[in-house]
Amino acid sequence: GENVEQHPSTLSVQEGDSAVIKCTYSDSASNYFPWYKQELGKGPQLIIDIRSNVGEKKDQRIAVTLNKTAKHFSLHITETQPEDSAVYFCAASGGGSQGNLIFGKGTKLSVKP
Amino acid sequence: GAGVSQTPSNKVTEKGKYVELRCDPISGHTALYWYRQSLGQGPEFLIYFQGTGAADDSGLPNDRFFAVRPEGSVSTLKIQRTERGDSAVYLCASTPVGSANTGELFFGEGSRLTVL
């Protein structure tokens, strides 16, 4: 089955700097790669996603890149702000089920003012 | 509009007891998902409903776990003979149509289960 690895587990940056989180996946059949942000005591919330027929997608300060050959994808946050502080999860669509997303273990991002 | 609602928000129980966790999805969403999130981990898939039927229950860890969605809206996750290892946040999510790999999962805030 699908396995998703996420790095780093923690990331601390200064306000205004960029943050990059990287994920790798194992199942070449996976075709959908969302990123979720989870604040303390809340459920995860989708911030951006990418499908396997696209190499890069951008939404304001957030961008995601996908390398299907290497089976890795990355989240880039530019001009970070204190409110970006949260836990970020990458995920990949499970090959066997349309309802099954496989999540990474998360990256705790701290943005220091 | 209202989001996904989960009750209770917190549940403390003793080992061996029976627990029910409830999820009320966004109105009109036909697909409903249960995930489990242990401390410091990402959500782990448990079961997915399309309407009233379980389309995929491959993530349920053993036969102590069961979920129903009798009218295609509210769902209940049932855990029998709880064990300390069942302690986690149980997340529910819904989507307008059937597939988590085509669009956003709308998560509730979760039910935190603690088994003493």
GROMACS .gro file of N, CA and C in nm, chain A residues 14-50:
model
  111
   14GLN      N    1   1.184   3.274   1.075
   14GLN     CA    2   1.153   3.413   1.111
   14GLN      C    3   1.043   3.465   1.019
   15GLU      N    4   0.961   3.549   1.075
   15GLU     CA    5   0.855   3.612   0.996
   15GLU      C    6   0.916   3.674   0.870
   16GLY      N    7   0.852   3.648   0.756
   16GLY     CA    8   0.901   3.701   0.630
   16GLY      C    9   0.988   3.604   0.551
   17ASP      N   10   1.043   3.505   0.620
   17ASP     CA   11   1.124   3.404   0.551
   17ASP      C   12   1.032   3.304   0.480
   18SER      N   13   1.094   3.218   0.400
   18SER     CA   14   1.020   3.111   0.333
   18SER      C   15   1.031   2.981   0.411
   19ALA      N   16   0.932   2.896   0.393
   19ALA     CA   17   0.931   2.763   0.456
   19ALA      C   18   0.904   2.659   0.349
   20VAL      N   19   0.978   2.549   0.357
   20VAL     CA   20   0.960   2.440   0.260
   20VAL      C   21   0.943   2.309   0.336
   21ILE      N   22   0.841   2.233   0.300
   21ILE     CA   23   0.814   2.102   0.359
   21ILE      C   24   0.810   2.001   0.245
   22LYS      N   25   0.876   1.888   0.267
   22LYS     CA   26   0.889   1.789   0.159
   22LYS      C   27   0.825   1.657   0.197
   23CYS      N   28   0.767   1.593   0.096
   23CYS     CA   29   0.705   1.461   0.116
   23CYS      C   30   0.743   1.368   0.002
   24THR      N   31   0.755   1.241   0.034
   24THR     CA   32   0.773   1.138  -0.068
   24THR      C   33   0.662   1.036  -0.054
   25TYR      N   34   0.627   0.971  -0.165
   25TYR     CA   35   0.525   0.868  -0.163
   25TYR      C   36   0.576   0.745  -0.236
   26SER      N   37   0.510   0.633  -0.214
   26SER     CA   38   0.564   0.507  -0.267
   26SER      C   39   0.483   0.450  -0.383
   27ASP      N   40   0.353   0.479  -0.389
   27ASP     CA   41   0.267   0.416  -0.488
   27ASP      C   42   0.255   0.502  -0.613
   28SER      N   43   0.309   0.455  -0.724
   28SER     CA   44   0.306   0.532  -0.848
   28SER      C   45   0.163   0.551  -0.900
   29ALA      N   46   0.066   0.474  -0.848
   29ALA     CA   47  -0.073   0.490  -0.890
   29ALA      C   48  -0.141   0.609  -0.824
   30SER      N   49  -0.082   0.664  -0.719
   30SER     CA   50  -0.141   0.781  -0.653
   30SER      C   51  -0.145   0.898  -0.750
   31ASN      N   52  -0.258   0.971  -0.751
   31ASN     CA   53  -0.272   1.078  -0.849
   31ASN      C   54  -0.324   1.209  -0.792
   32TYR      N   55  -0.336   1.216  -0.660
   32TYR     CA   56  -0.390   1.337  -0.598
   32TYR      C   57  -0.314   1.362  -0.468
   33PHE      N   58  -0.266   1.488  -0.452
   33PHE     CA   59  -0.175   1.519  -0.341
   33PHE      C   60  -0.218   1.649  -0.274
   34PRO      N   61  -0.298   1.640  -0.168
   34PRO     CA   62  -0.341   1.761  -0.098
   34PRO      C   63  -0.249   1.795   0.019
   35TRP      N   64  -0.255   1.919   0.061
   35TRP     CA   65  -0.186   1.965   0.182
   35TRP      C   66  -0.291   2.022   0.276
   36TYR      N   67  -0.282   1.982   0.403
   36TYR     CA   68  -0.376   2.028   0.504
   36TYR      C   69  -0.302   2.102   0.615
   37LYS      N   70  -0.368   2.203   0.669
   37LYS     CA   71  -0.316   2.280   0.782
   37LYS      C   72  -0.404   2.251   0.902
   38GLN      N   73  -0.343   2.220   1.015
   38GLN     CA   74  -0.420   2.190   1.135
   38GLN      C   75  -0.375   2.279   1.250
   39GLU      N   76  -0.466   2.359   1.299
   39GLU     CA   77  -0.439   2.442   1.416
   39GLU      C   78  -0.482   2.367   1.541
   40LEU      N   79  -0.428   2.406   1.653
   40LEU     CA   80  -0.450   2.334   1.779
   40LEU      C   81  -0.598   2.322   1.811
   41GLY      N   82  -0.642   2.199   1.833
   41GLY     CA   83  -0.781   2.175   1.871
   41GLY      C   84  -0.880   2.180   1.756
   42LYS      N   85  -0.829   2.192   1.634
   42LYS     CA   86  -0.916   2.199   1.516
   42LYS      C   87  -0.893   2.079   1.425
   43GLY      N   88  -0.987   2.060   1.333
   43GLY     CA   89  -0.966   1.959   1.231
   43GLY      C   90  -0.876   2.013   1.120
   44PRO      N   91  -0.814   1.925   1.043
   44PRO     CA   92  -0.732   1.970   0.930
   44PRO      C   93  -0.815   2.046   0.827
   45GLN      N   94  -0.751   2.144   0.764
   45GLN     CA   95  -0.819   2.224   0.661
   45GLN      C   96  -0.732   2.227   0.536
   46LEU      N   97  -0.793   2.200   0.422
   46LEU     CA   98  -0.720   2.198   0.295
   46LEU      C   99  -0.667   2.338   0.263
   47ILE      N  100  -0.539   2.345   0.226
   47ILE     CA  101  -0.484   2.474   0.185
   47ILE      C  102  -0.448   2.476   0.037
   48ILE      N  103  -0.408   2.364  -0.019
   48ILE     CA  104  -0.376   2.356  -0.161
   48ILE      C  105  -0.366   2.209  -0.198
   49ASP      N  106  -0.392   2.178  -0.325
   49ASP     CA  107  -0.377   2.041  -0.371
   49ASP      C  108  -0.324   2.040  -0.513
   50ILE      N  109  -0.273   1.926  -0.555
   50ILE     CA  110  -0.218   1.913  -0.690
   50ILE      C  111  -0.248   1.773  -0.741
   0.00000   0.00000   0.00000
